[in-house]
Amino acid sequence: MEKGFLGEQRANSVLFVLLGASNLSRAYYGFIKHLERCLYPRSALFLNALGPGRGYCVEGGLLNIVYPAIKTCGILDAARTASAGRVVALATDIGNDIMFNVPAEKIIADLAELFEKLHAMDADILVTPIPRYLENGLDDFHFQCLRALFYPGSRINREEAVSAVCEINRFLKSSASNYITLISGLESYYGIDKIHFSPFKMHVVWTRIAGEILRVLHVESAETIGFSEILRSLGAQVLRLALSDMASIRGKGPGYF
C-alpha cells in the first residue's frame, strides 16, 4: 500500500530544471515558493544552474566567482536520474555568452543540443528571449557602459553583439513548437540597464513567467508573488553569493549546479 502511494506521489510530482543567470538568481527563492504553493498538494523538485554572469556555453561569473557552463555542469544528468512524473525546464538569461566572445553559431548549436536533451526527457521547455531592445535600441555609449561594468574582459563590439542577439532571437523564435514555449513581451519589466528586471517589477514579471509554466501544467491559480517575497529573494541571493559562491562557508545544497 505504501509503495503504491509513493508511486502515485512520484507520478504526480513535477521536476523543475531552472537555467539562468542574474535575473533567475535574484528572484529564485520567491519564484520556487510561488510554484510550490500553486502546485500543492503535488510535490515539486527543483534543480537549478544559476548565478550572476553565468553562461550556457562557457564559464562565467562575477568578481571572483566562476560558474561552470550550464551545458557541462551536470544538471541534465541529474534531471535524467530524478524520479518525477513531469519535467518542466525554464531557460532564461540567455545572452551572457555573447559578451564572453562566443560566436552566435556556437551559442545556437549549444542551445539546440540542450533543447534536444531536455526533449528526450519529455520535458516541457519554456524560454525567454534576449530583450528585443538590445536588437535595435542599444546606442554605443550604453553598450560601452554595460560592457565595462558587467563584462570588463569582453572584446566584442556593439555591432557584433547586436548581430548575435538578432541571430539568437531568430533561432529561439523558430524553435517554438509543441514542447518549446517562447515567453516574449517582457521588455517593459526591465530596469534602467535594460538587461536586468527592475526590482520594483520583479514580482510582476516572475508571476507572469510562473503563469506560463502553470498553463503548460494545466494548473489554474490566482496566486501572485508578493513584493516582500522579492525582497527576501534578493536577500537570499546576497547570502548565497557571500557565504557559498565567494567564501565557500556554507554549501548550497544538492539542487544547485
PDB file of C-alpha atoms in Angstrom:
ATOM      1  CA  MET A   1       0.000   0.000   0.000  1.00  0.00           C
ATOM      2  CA  GLU A   2       2.800   2.410   0.922  1.00  0.00           C
ATOM      3  CA  LYS A   3       4.710   1.622  -2.273  1.00  0.00           C
ATOM      4  CA  GLY A   4       1.593   2.310  -4.301  1.00  0.00           C
ATOM      5  CA  PHE A   5       1.081   5.625  -2.551  1.00  0.00           C
ATOM      6  CA  LEU A   6       4.696   6.663  -3.078  1.00  0.00           C
ATOM      7  CA  GLY A   7       4.493   5.652  -6.705  1.00  0.00           C
ATOM      8  CA  GLU A   8       1.398   7.789  -7.144  1.00  0.00           C
ATOM      9  CA  GLN A   9       3.141  10.713  -5.438  1.00  0.00           C
ATOM     10  CA  ARG A  10       6.100  10.439  -7.808  1.00  0.00           C
ATOM     11  CA  ALA A  11       3.775  10.195 -10.805  1.00  0.00           C
ATOM     12  CA  ASN A  12       2.088  13.453  -9.784  1.00  0.00           C
ATOM     13  CA  SER A  13       5.303  15.296  -8.915  1.00  0.00           C
ATOM     14  CA  VAL A  14       6.970  17.921 -11.085  1.00  0.00           C
ATOM     15  CA  LEU A  15      10.707  18.303 -11.621  1.00  0.00           C
ATOM     16  CA  PHE A  16      11.731  21.858 -12.475  1.00  0.00           C
ATOM     17  CA  VAL A  17      15.034  22.375 -14.283  1.00  0.00           C
ATOM     18  CA  LEU A  18      15.751  26.096 -13.929  1.00  0.00           C
ATOM     19  CA  LEU A  19      18.549  27.573 -16.038  1.00  0.00           C
ATOM     20  CA  GLY A  20      19.664  31.187 -15.969  1.00  0.00           C
ATOM     21  CA  ALA A  21      21.947  33.877 -14.622  1.00  0.00           C
ATOM     22  CA  SER A  22      21.345  37.106 -12.686  1.00  0.00           C
ATOM     23  CA  ASN A  23      17.609  37.536 -13.177  1.00  0.00           C
ATOM     24  CA  LEU A  24      16.790  33.983 -12.128  1.00  0.00           C
ATOM     25  CA  SER A  25      19.257  34.137  -9.242  1.00  0.00           C
ATOM     26  CA  ARG A  26      17.745  37.347  -7.861  1.00  0.00           C
ATOM     27  CA  ALA A  27      14.174  36.011  -7.837  1.00  0.00           C
ATOM     28  CA  TYR A  28      14.862  32.340  -7.150  1.00  0.00           C
ATOM     29  CA  TYR A  29      13.557  31.991  -3.584  1.00  0.00           C
ATOM     30  CA  GLY A  30      10.234  33.741  -4.181  1.00  0.00           C
ATOM     31  CA  PHE A  31       9.789  32.079  -7.567  1.00  0.00           C
ATOM     32  CA  ILE A  32      10.082  28.494  -6.334  1.00  0.00           C
ATOM     33  CA  LYS A  33       7.980  29.167  -3.231  1.00  0.00           C
ATOM     34  CA  HIS A  34       5.273  30.533  -5.512  1.00  0.00           C
ATOM     35  CA  LEU A  35       5.392  27.433  -7.724  1.00  0.00           C
ATOM     36  CA  GLU A  36       5.225  25.176  -4.671  1.00  0.00           C
ATOM     37  CA  ARG A  37       2.121  26.965  -3.401  1.00  0.00           C
ATOM     38  CA  CYS A  38       0.387  26.840  -6.757  1.00  0.00           C
ATOM     39  CA  LEU A  39       1.097  23.136  -7.257  1.00  0.00           C
ATOM     40  CA  TYR A  40       0.160  21.970  -3.765  1.00  0.00           C
ATOM     41  CA  PRO A  41      -0.640  19.156  -2.960  1.00  0.00           C
ATOM     42  CA  ARG A  42       1.542  17.955  -5.841  1.00  0.00           C
ATOM     43  CA  SER A  43       5.201  17.846  -4.868  1.00  0.00           C
ATOM     44  CA  ALA A  44       7.855  19.843  -6.692  1.00  0.00           C
ATOM     45  CA  LEU A  45      11.588  19.190  -7.031  1.00  0.00           C
ATOM     46  CA  PHE A  46      13.935  21.941  -8.167  1.00  0.00           C
ATOM     47  CA  LEU A  47      17.285  21.636  -9.904  1.00  0.00           C
ATOM     48  CA  ASN A  48      18.988  24.849 -10.914  1.00  0.00           C
ATOM     49  CA  ALA A  49      22.026  26.223 -12.659  1.00  0.00           C
ATOM     50  CA  LEU A  50      22.094  29.950 -11.989  1.00  0.00           C
ATOM     51  CA  GLY A  51      24.248  32.834 -10.819  1.00  0.00           C
ATOM     52  CA  PRO A  52      25.235  36.322 -11.983  1.00  0.00           C
ATOM     53  CA  GLY A  53      27.193  36.293 -15.215  1.00  0.00           C
ATOM     54  CA  ARG A  54      26.528  32.617 -15.852  1.00  0.00           C
ATOM     55  CA  GLY A  55      26.934  31.304 -19.389  1.00  0.00           C
ATOM     56  CA  TYR A  56      25.345  28.419 -21.227  1.00  0.00           C
ATOM     57  CA  CYS A  57      28.399  27.613 -23.360  1.00  0.00           C
ATOM     58  CA  VAL A  58      31.443  28.719 -21.356  1.00  0.00           C
ATOM     59  CA  GLU A  59      32.419  29.549 -17.792  1.00  0.00           C
ATOM     60  CA  GLY A  60      31.096  32.832 -16.467  1.00  0.00           C
ATOM     61  CA  GLY A  61      30.609  34.687 -13.234  1.00  0.00           C
ATOM     62  CA  LEU A  62      31.105  37.862 -11.276  1.00  0.00           C
ATOM     63  CA  LEU A  63      34.173  39.207  -9.439  1.00  0.00           C
ATOM     64  CA  ASN A  64      35.990  36.142  -8.060  1.00  0.00           C
ATOM     65  CA  ILE A  65      33.032  33.805  -8.652  1.00  0.00           C
ATOM     66  CA  VAL A  66      33.354  31.397 -11.569  1.00  0.00           C
ATOM     67  CA  TYR A  67      30.442  29.155 -12.541  1.00  0.00           C
ATOM     68  CA  PRO A  68      30.793  26.209 -14.915  1.00  0.00           C
ATOM     69  CA  ALA A  69      28.991  26.396 -18.229  1.00  0.00           C
ATOM     70  CA  ILE A  70      25.370  25.313 -17.898  1.00  0.00           C
ATOM     71  CA  LYS A  71      25.788  22.743 -20.675  1.00  0.00           C
ATOM     72  CA  THR A  72      28.555  20.904 -18.771  1.00  0.00           C
ATOM     73  CA  CYS A  73      27.568  21.471 -15.116  1.00  0.00           C
ATOM     74  CA  GLY A  74      25.824  18.102 -14.673  1.00  0.00           C
ATOM     75  CA  ILE A  75      22.272  19.341 -14.210  1.00  0.00           C
ATOM     76  CA  LEU A  76      20.920  17.382 -17.182  1.00  0.00           C
ATOM     77  CA  ASP A  77      22.429  14.141 -15.887  1.00  0.00           C
ATOM     78  CA  ALA A  78      20.786  14.787 -12.524  1.00  0.00           C
ATOM     79  CA  ALA A  79      17.460  15.521 -14.209  1.00  0.00           C
ATOM     80  CA  ARG A  80      17.630  12.265 -16.159  1.00  0.00           C
ATOM     81  CA  THR A  81      18.026  10.231 -12.977  1.00  0.00           C
ATOM     82  CA  ALA A  82      15.446  12.121 -10.908  1.00  0.00           C
ATOM     83  CA  SER A  83      12.164  10.358 -10.231  1.00  0.00           C
ATOM     84  CA  ALA A  84       9.270  12.616 -11.204  1.00  0.00           C
ATOM     85  CA  GLY A  85       6.114  12.371 -13.230  1.00  0.00           C
ATOM     86  CA  ARG A  86       6.602  15.599 -15.196  1.00  0.00           C
ATOM     87  CA  VAL A  87       9.668  17.605 -16.195  1.00  0.00           C
ATOM     88  CA  VAL A  88       9.485  21.342 -16.879  1.00  0.00           C
ATOM     89  CA  ALA A  89      12.558  23.337 -17.912  1.00  0.00           C
ATOM     90  CA  LEU A  90      12.957  27.110 -17.933  1.00  0.00           C
ATOM     91  CA  ALA A  91      15.851  28.603 -19.907  1.00  0.00           C
ATOM     92  CA  THR A  92      16.280  32.303 -19.249  1.00  0.00           C
ATOM     93  CA  ASP A  93      19.034  34.940 -19.108  1.00  0.00           C
ATOM     94  CA  ILE A  94      20.356  33.836 -22.483  1.00  0.00           C
ATOM     95  CA  GLY A  95      22.999  36.202 -23.825  1.00  0.00           C
ATOM     96  CA  ASN A  96      25.961  36.338 -21.461  1.00  0.00           C
ATOM     97  CA  ASP A  97      27.892  34.049 -23.799  1.00  0.00           C
ATOM     98  CA  ILE A  98      27.775  36.746 -26.469  1.00  0.00           C
ATOM     99  CA  MET A  99      29.756  39.048 -24.194  1.00  0.00           C
ATOM    100  CA  PHE A 100      32.174  36.202 -23.443  1.00  0.00           C
ATOM    101  CA  ASN A 101      33.131  36.306 -27.142  1.00  0.00           C
ATOM    102  CA  VAL A 102      31.306  33.087 -28.068  1.00  0.00           C
ATOM    103  CA  PRO A 103      30.096  33.201 -31.706  1.00  0.00           C
ATOM    104  CA  ALA A 104      26.333  33.197 -32.243  1.00  0.00           C
ATOM    105  CA  GLU A 105      26.581  29.972 -34.255  1.00  0.00           C
ATOM    106  CA  LYS A 106      28.179  28.197 -31.288  1.00  0.00           C
ATOM    107  CA  ILE A 107      25.566  29.529 -28.855  1.00  0.00           C
ATOM    108  CA  ILE A 108      22.745  28.407 -31.147  1.00  0.00           C
ATOM    109  CA  ALA A 109      24.273  24.951 -31.582  1.00  0.00           C
ATOM    110  CA  ASP A 110      24.657  24.510 -27.822  1.00  0.00           C
ATOM    111  CA  LEU A 111      21.113  25.719 -27.142  1.00  0.00           C
ATOM    112  CA  ALA A 112      19.747  23.361 -29.802  1.00  0.00           C
ATOM    113  CA  GLU A 113      21.622  20.468 -28.189  1.00  0.00           C
ATOM    114  CA  LEU A 114      20.308  21.483 -24.755  1.00  0.00           C
ATOM    115  CA  PHE A 115      16.730  21.585 -26.030  1.00  0.00           C
ATOM    116  CA  GLU A 116      17.134  18.181 -27.699  1.00  0.00           C
ATOM    117  CA  LYS A 117      18.409  16.615 -24.476  1.00  0.00           C
ATOM    118  CA  LEU A 118      15.535  18.096 -22.499  1.00  0.00           C
ATOM    119  CA  HIS A 119      13.053  16.950 -25.142  1.00  0.00           C
ATOM    120  CA  ALA A 120      14.476  13.427 -24.836  1.00  0.00           C
ATOM    121  CA  MET A 121      13.311  13.536 -21.194  1.00  0.00           C
ATOM    122  CA  ASP A 122       9.813  14.532 -22.390  1.00  0.00           C
ATOM    123  CA  ALA A 123      10.356  17.919 -20.776  1.00  0.00           C
ATOM    124  CA  ASP A 124       8.171  20.917 -21.441  1.00  0.00           C
ATOM    125  CA  ILE A 125      10.596  23.736 -22.233  1.00  0.00           C
ATOM    126  CA  LEU A 126       9.946  27.437 -21.692  1.00  0.00           C
ATOM    127  CA  VAL A 127      12.398  30.050 -22.935  1.00  0.00           C
ATOM    128  CA  THR A 128      12.717  33.811 -22.538  1.00  0.00           C
ATOM    129  CA  PRO A 129      14.439  35.527 -25.489  1.00  0.00           C
ATOM    130  CA  ILE A 130      17.112  38.179 -25.201  1.00  0.00           C
ATOM    131  CA  PRO A 131      15.420  41.596 -24.689  1.00  0.00           C
ATOM    132  CA  ARG A 132      14.387  42.999 -28.075  1.00  0.00           C
ATOM    133  CA  TYR A 133      15.701  46.405 -27.005  1.00  0.00           C
ATOM    134  CA  LEU A 134      19.196  45.005 -27.495  1.00  0.00           C
ATOM    135  CA  GLU A 135      18.404  44.221 -31.134  1.00  0.00           C
ATOM    136  CA  ASN A 136      17.973  47.793 -32.310  1.00  0.00           C
ATOM    137  CA  GLY A 137      17.764  50.273 -29.446  1.00  0.00           C
ATOM    138  CA  LEU A 138      21.230  49.977 -27.924  1.00  0.00           C
ATOM    139  CA  ASP A 139      23.415  53.009 -28.588  1.00  0.00           C
ATOM    140  CA  ASP A 140      27.193  52.744 -28.443  1.00  0.00           C
ATOM    141  CA  PHE A 141      27.552  54.712 -25.193  1.00  0.00           C
ATOM    142  CA  HIS A 142      25.070  52.458 -23.387  1.00  0.00           C
ATOM    143  CA  PHE A 143      26.797  49.378 -24.795  1.00  0.00           C
ATOM    144  CA  GLN A 144      30.233  50.552 -23.667  1.00  0.00           C
ATOM    145  CA  CYS A 145      28.894  51.212 -20.162  1.00  0.00           C
ATOM    146  CA  LEU A 146      27.305  47.756 -19.918  1.00  0.00           C
ATOM    147  CA  ARG A 147      30.443  46.061 -21.214  1.00  0.00           C
ATOM    148  CA  ALA A 148      32.745  47.941 -18.838  1.00  0.00           C
ATOM    149  CA  LEU A 149      30.501  47.306 -15.829  1.00  0.00           C
ATOM    150  CA  PHE A 150      29.439  43.690 -16.318  1.00  0.00           C
ATOM    151  CA  TYR A 151      31.920  42.257 -18.859  1.00  0.00           C
ATOM    152  CA  PRO A 152      35.241  44.085 -18.440  1.00  0.00           C
ATOM    153  CA  GLY A 153      37.157  41.330 -20.219  1.00  0.00           C
ATOM    154  CA  SER A 154      34.930  41.310 -23.292  1.00  0.00           C
ATOM    155  CA  ARG A 155      36.382  42.276 -26.675  1.00  0.00           C
ATOM    156  CA  ILE A 156      33.142  42.236 -28.667  1.00  0.00           C
ATOM    157  CA  ASN A 157      31.896  45.487 -30.210  1.00  0.00           C
ATOM    158  CA  ARG A 158      28.325  46.774 -30.354  1.00  0.00           C
ATOM    159  CA  GLU A 159      27.678  45.780 -33.971  1.00  0.00           C
ATOM    160  CA  GLU A 160      28.839  42.214 -33.341  1.00  0.00           C
ATOM    161  CA  ALA A 161      26.760  41.951 -30.163  1.00  0.00           C
ATOM    162  CA  VAL A 162      23.595  43.288 -31.818  1.00  0.00           C
ATOM    163  CA  SER A 163      24.039  40.924 -34.766  1.00  0.00           C
ATOM    164  CA  ALA A 164      24.431  37.967 -32.381  1.00  0.00           C
ATOM    165  CA  VAL A 165      21.335  38.974 -30.380  1.00  0.00           C
ATOM    166  CA  CYS A 166      19.248  39.134 -33.558  1.00  0.00           C
ATOM    167  CA  GLU A 167      20.540  35.776 -34.786  1.00  0.00           C
ATOM    168  CA  ILE A 168      19.911  34.013 -31.466  1.00  0.00           C
ATOM    169  CA  ASN A 169      16.443  35.501 -31.067  1.00  0.00           C
ATOM    170  CA  ARG A 170      15.541  34.359 -34.591  1.00  0.00           C
ATOM    171  CA  PHE A 171      16.626  30.858 -33.628  1.00  0.00           C
ATOM    172  CA  LEU A 172      14.578  30.935 -30.420  1.00  0.00           C
ATOM    173  CA  LYS A 173      11.511  32.169 -32.279  1.00  0.00           C
ATOM    174  CA  SER A 174      11.858  29.456 -34.915  1.00  0.00           C
ATOM    175  CA  SER A 175      12.312  26.821 -32.182  1.00  0.00           C
ATOM    176  CA  ALA A 176       8.889  27.465 -30.649  1.00  0.00           C
ATOM    177  CA  SER A 177       6.894  24.247 -31.004  1.00  0.00           C
ATOM    178  CA  ASN A 178       4.608  21.868 -29.175  1.00  0.00           C
ATOM    179  CA  TYR A 179       7.247  21.344 -26.490  1.00  0.00           C
ATOM    180  CA  ILE A 180       9.033  24.718 -26.533  1.00  0.00           C
ATOM    181  CA  THR A 181       7.140  27.800 -25.358  1.00  0.00           C
ATOM    182  CA  LEU A 182       8.665  31.221 -26.016  1.00  0.00           C
ATOM    183  CA  ILE A 183       7.803  33.745 -23.285  1.00  0.00           C
ATOM    184  CA  SER A 184       8.107  37.067 -25.081  1.00  0.00           C
ATOM    185  CA  GLY A 185       6.916  40.607 -24.466  1.00  0.00           C
ATOM    186  CA  LEU A 186       8.842  41.141 -21.223  1.00  0.00           C
ATOM    187  CA  GLU A 187      10.640  44.330 -22.309  1.00  0.00           C
ATOM    188  CA  SER A 188       8.558  46.640 -20.103  1.00  0.00           C
ATOM    189  CA  TYR A 189       9.785  44.870 -16.962  1.00  0.00           C
ATOM    190  CA  TYR A 190      13.488  45.618 -17.447  1.00  0.00           C
ATOM    191  CA  GLY A 191      15.236  48.276 -15.414  1.00  0.00           C
ATOM    192  CA  ILE A 192      17.484  51.130 -16.427  1.00  0.00           C
ATOM    193  CA  ASP A 193      20.295  48.867 -17.663  1.00  0.00           C
ATOM    194  CA  LYS A 194      17.849  47.022 -19.990  1.00  0.00           C
ATOM    195  CA  ILE A 195      19.237  43.580 -19.101  1.00  0.00           C
ATOM    196  CA  HIS A 196      18.015  43.089 -15.514  1.00  0.00           C
ATOM    197  CA  PHE A 197      14.401  43.165 -14.399  1.00  0.00           C
ATOM    198  CA  SER A 198      13.553  46.230 -12.318  1.00  0.00           C
ATOM    199  CA  PRO A 199      13.423  45.388  -8.578  1.00  0.00           C
ATOM    200  CA  PHE A 200      10.040  47.135  -8.482  1.00  0.00           C
ATOM    201  CA  LYS A 201       8.628  44.942 -11.264  1.00  0.00           C
ATOM    202  CA  MET A 202      10.262  41.614 -10.458  1.00  0.00           C
ATOM    203  CA  HIS A 203       7.258  40.294  -8.547  1.00  0.00           C
ATOM    204  CA  VAL A 204       5.027  41.026 -11.540  1.00  0.00           C
ATOM    205  CA  VAL A 205       7.256  39.571 -14.254  1.00  0.00           C
ATOM    206  CA  TRP A 206       8.067  36.409 -12.311  1.00  0.00           C
ATOM    207  CA  THR A 207       4.376  35.905 -11.575  1.00  0.00           C
ATOM    208  CA  ARG A 208       3.825  36.122 -15.326  1.00  0.00           C
ATOM    209  CA  ILE A 209       6.618  33.643 -16.088  1.00  0.00           C
ATOM    210  CA  ALA A 210       5.246  31.288 -13.439  1.00  0.00           C
ATOM    211  CA  GLY A 211       1.815  31.687 -15.029  1.00  0.00           C
ATOM    212  CA  GLU A 212       3.187  30.413 -18.344  1.00  0.00           C
ATOM    213  CA  ILE A 213       4.655  27.404 -16.553  1.00  0.00           C
ATOM    214  CA  LEU A 214       1.386  26.701 -14.761  1.00  0.00           C
ATOM    215  CA  ARG A 215      -0.512  26.992 -18.044  1.00  0.00           C
ATOM    216  CA  VAL A 216       1.697  24.269 -19.531  1.00  0.00           C
ATOM    217  CA  LEU A 217       0.915  22.135 -16.481  1.00  0.00           C
ATOM    218  CA  HIS A 218      -2.821  22.897 -16.812  1.00  0.00           C
ATOM    219  CA  VAL A 219      -2.865  24.424 -13.334  1.00  0.00           C
ATOM    220  CA  GLU A 220      -5.103  27.390 -12.592  1.00  0.00           C
ATOM    221  CA  SER A 221      -4.070  29.716  -9.786  1.00  0.00           C
ATOM    222  CA  ALA A 222      -4.813  33.282  -8.735  1.00  0.00           C
ATOM    223  CA  GLU A 223      -1.678  33.332  -6.552  1.00  0.00           C
ATOM    224  CA  THR A 224       0.876  36.070  -7.129  1.00  0.00           C
ATOM    225  CA  ILE A 225       4.411  36.685  -5.977  1.00  0.00           C
ATOM    226  CA  GLY A 226       4.448  39.475  -3.415  1.00  0.00           C
ATOM    227  CA  PHE A 227       6.947  42.317  -3.384  1.00  0.00           C
ATOM    228  CA  SER A 228       8.043  41.201   0.099  1.00  0.00           C
ATOM    229  CA  GLU A 229       8.964  37.800  -1.353  1.00  0.00           C
ATOM    230  CA  ILE A 230      11.164  39.508  -3.912  1.00  0.00           C
ATOM    231  CA  LEU A 231      12.920  41.433  -1.142  1.00  0.00           C
ATOM    232  CA  ARG A 232      13.505  38.145   0.646  1.00  0.00           C
ATOM    233  CA  SER A 233      14.751  36.624  -2.604  1.00  0.00           C
ATOM    234  CA  LEU A 234      17.251  39.438  -3.068  1.00  0.00           C
ATOM    235  CA  GLY A 235      18.454  38.946   0.497  1.00  0.00           C
ATOM    236  CA  ALA A 236      18.780  35.206  -0.050  1.00  0.00           C
ATOM    237  CA  GLN A 237      20.845  35.859  -3.161  1.00  0.00           C
ATOM    238  CA  VAL A 238      23.244  38.133  -1.290  1.00  0.00           C
ATOM    239  CA  LEU A 239      23.743  35.478   1.389  1.00  0.00           C
ATOM    240  CA  ARG A 240      24.212  32.760  -1.226  1.00  0.00           C
ATOM    241  CA  LEU A 241      26.788  34.817  -3.091  1.00  0.00           C
ATOM    242  CA  ALA A 242      28.679  35.834   0.056  1.00  0.00           C
ATOM    243  CA  LEU A 243      28.597  32.573   2.018  1.00  0.00           C
ATOM    244  CA  SER A 244      28.518  29.945  -0.721  1.00  0.00           C
ATOM    245  CA  ASP A 245      29.825  31.281  -4.021  1.00  0.00           C
ATOM    246  CA  MET A 246      32.525  33.649  -2.753  1.00  0.00           C
ATOM    247  CA  ALA A 247      33.640  32.324   0.625  1.00  0.00           C
ATOM    248  CA  SER A 248      32.515  28.664   0.444  1.00  0.00           C
ATOM    249  CA  ILE A 249      31.474  28.886   4.099  1.00  0.00           C
ATOM    250  CA  ARG A 250      28.111  27.276   3.506  1.00  0.00           C
ATOM    251  CA  GLY A 251      27.100  24.627   0.997  1.00  0.00           C
ATOM    252  CA  LYS A 252      24.381  25.496  -1.499  1.00  0.00           C
ATOM    253  CA  GLY A 253      22.596  22.156  -1.395  1.00  0.00           C
ATOM    254  CA  PRO A 254      22.205  19.219  -3.777  1.00  0.00           C
ATOM    255  CA  GLY A 255      19.881  21.043  -6.184  1.00  0.00           C
ATOM    256  CA  TYR A 256      22.495  23.624  -7.218  1.00  0.00           C
ATOM    257  CA  PHE A 257      24.838  23.057 -10.136  1.00  0.00           C
TER     258      PHE A 257
END
